[in-house]
GROMACS .gro file of C-alpha atoms in nm:
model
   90
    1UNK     CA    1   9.681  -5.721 -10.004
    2UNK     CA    2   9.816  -6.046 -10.005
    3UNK     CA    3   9.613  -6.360  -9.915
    4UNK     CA    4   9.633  -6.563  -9.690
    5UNK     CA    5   9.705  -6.951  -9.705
    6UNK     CA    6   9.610  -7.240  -9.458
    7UNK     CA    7   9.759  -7.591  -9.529
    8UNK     CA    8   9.481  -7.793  -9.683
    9UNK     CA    9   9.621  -8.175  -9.466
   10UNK     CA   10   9.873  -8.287  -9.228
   11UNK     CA   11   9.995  -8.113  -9.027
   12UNK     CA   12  10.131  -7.723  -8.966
   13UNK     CA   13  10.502  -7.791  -8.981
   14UNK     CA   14  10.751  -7.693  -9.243
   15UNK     CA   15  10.921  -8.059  -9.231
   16UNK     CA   16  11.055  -8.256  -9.525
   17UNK     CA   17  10.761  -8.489  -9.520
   18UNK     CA   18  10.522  -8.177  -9.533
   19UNK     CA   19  10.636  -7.965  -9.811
   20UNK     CA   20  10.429  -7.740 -10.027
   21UNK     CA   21  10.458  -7.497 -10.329
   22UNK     CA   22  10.209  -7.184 -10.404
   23UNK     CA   23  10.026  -7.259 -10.725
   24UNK     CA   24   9.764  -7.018 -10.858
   25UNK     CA   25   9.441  -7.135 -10.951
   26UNK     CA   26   9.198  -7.091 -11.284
   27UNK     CA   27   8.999  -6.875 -11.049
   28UNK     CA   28   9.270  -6.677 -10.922
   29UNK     CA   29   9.316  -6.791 -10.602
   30UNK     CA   30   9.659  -6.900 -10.423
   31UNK     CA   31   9.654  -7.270 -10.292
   32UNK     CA   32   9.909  -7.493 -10.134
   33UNK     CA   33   9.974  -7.818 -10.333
   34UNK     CA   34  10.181  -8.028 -10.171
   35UNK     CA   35  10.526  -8.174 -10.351
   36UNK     CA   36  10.697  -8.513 -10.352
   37UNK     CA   37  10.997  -8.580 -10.178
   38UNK     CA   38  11.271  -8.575 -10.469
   39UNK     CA   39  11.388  -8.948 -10.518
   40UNK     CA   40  11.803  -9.039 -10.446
   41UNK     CA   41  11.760  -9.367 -10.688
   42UNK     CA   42  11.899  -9.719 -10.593
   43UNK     CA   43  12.284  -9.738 -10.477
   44UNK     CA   44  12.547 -10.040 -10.497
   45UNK     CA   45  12.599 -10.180 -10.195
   46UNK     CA   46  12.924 -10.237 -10.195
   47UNK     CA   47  13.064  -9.900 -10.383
   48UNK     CA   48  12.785  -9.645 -10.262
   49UNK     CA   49  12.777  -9.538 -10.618
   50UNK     CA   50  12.406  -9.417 -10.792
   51UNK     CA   51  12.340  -9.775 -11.051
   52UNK     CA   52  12.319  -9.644 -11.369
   53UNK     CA   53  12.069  -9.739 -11.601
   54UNK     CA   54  11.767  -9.653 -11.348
   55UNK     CA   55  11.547  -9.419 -11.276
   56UNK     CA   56  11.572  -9.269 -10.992
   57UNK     CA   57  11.164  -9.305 -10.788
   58UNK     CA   58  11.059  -9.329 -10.481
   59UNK     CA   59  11.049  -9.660 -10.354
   60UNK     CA   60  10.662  -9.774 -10.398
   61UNK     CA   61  10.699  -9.643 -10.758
   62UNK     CA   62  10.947  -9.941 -10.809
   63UNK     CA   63  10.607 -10.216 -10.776
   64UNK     CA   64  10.545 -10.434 -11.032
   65UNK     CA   65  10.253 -10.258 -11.173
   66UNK     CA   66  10.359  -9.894 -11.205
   67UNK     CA   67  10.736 -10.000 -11.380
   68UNK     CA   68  10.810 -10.236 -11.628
   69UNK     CA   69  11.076 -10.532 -11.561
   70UNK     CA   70  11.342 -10.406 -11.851
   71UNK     CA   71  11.293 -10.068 -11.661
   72UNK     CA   72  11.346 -10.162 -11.267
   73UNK     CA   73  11.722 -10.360 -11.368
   74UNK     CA   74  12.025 -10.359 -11.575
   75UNK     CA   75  12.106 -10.652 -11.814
   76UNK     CA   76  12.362 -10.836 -11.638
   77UNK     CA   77  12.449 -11.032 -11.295
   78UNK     CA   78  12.333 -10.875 -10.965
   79UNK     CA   79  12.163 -10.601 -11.249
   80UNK     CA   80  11.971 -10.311 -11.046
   81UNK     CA   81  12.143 -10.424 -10.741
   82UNK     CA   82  12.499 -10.401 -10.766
   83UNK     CA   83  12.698 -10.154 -10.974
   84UNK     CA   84  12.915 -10.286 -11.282
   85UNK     CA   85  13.229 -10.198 -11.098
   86UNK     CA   86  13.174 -10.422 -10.784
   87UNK     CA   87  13.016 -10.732 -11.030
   88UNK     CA   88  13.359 -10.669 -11.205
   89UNK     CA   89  13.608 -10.733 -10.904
   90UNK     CA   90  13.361 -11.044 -10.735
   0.00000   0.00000   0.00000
């Protein structure tokens, strides 16, 4: 028989902000453990294109502490904010 699950926070909905994946346990039981949201990444502006170059996080994993500086922008004018085509035509 197969057992039963009860979400372990939040509330009972199956919305994007409350998703959950069936892991199996050392013990053998089945648990919910609750995903991330996948992150899109940081996008030009101007273009709408992804900015290369950068990891795509969600957006409190971008804070000073948890990324380094080299890691958060591109080496060059308007770098991690605008993509190399747009700096190119201004």
């Amino acid at each position: 028989m197969v057992q039963r699950l009860t979400y372990r926070k939040r509330h009972s909905y199956a919305t994007k902000s409350n998703q959950h994946r069936i892991v199996k346990t050392p013990g053998g039981k089945l648990v919910y453990q609750s995903t991330k949201k996948r992150a899109s990444g940081p996008k030009c502006p101007v273009t709408g294109k992804r900015i290369q170059g950068i990891p795509h996080l969600r957006p409190a994993e971008y804070k000073r502490s948890r990324l380094s500086r080299n890691r958060r922008t591109v080496n060059r004018a308007y770098g991690g904010v605008l993509s190399g085509g747009a700096v190119r035509e201004r």
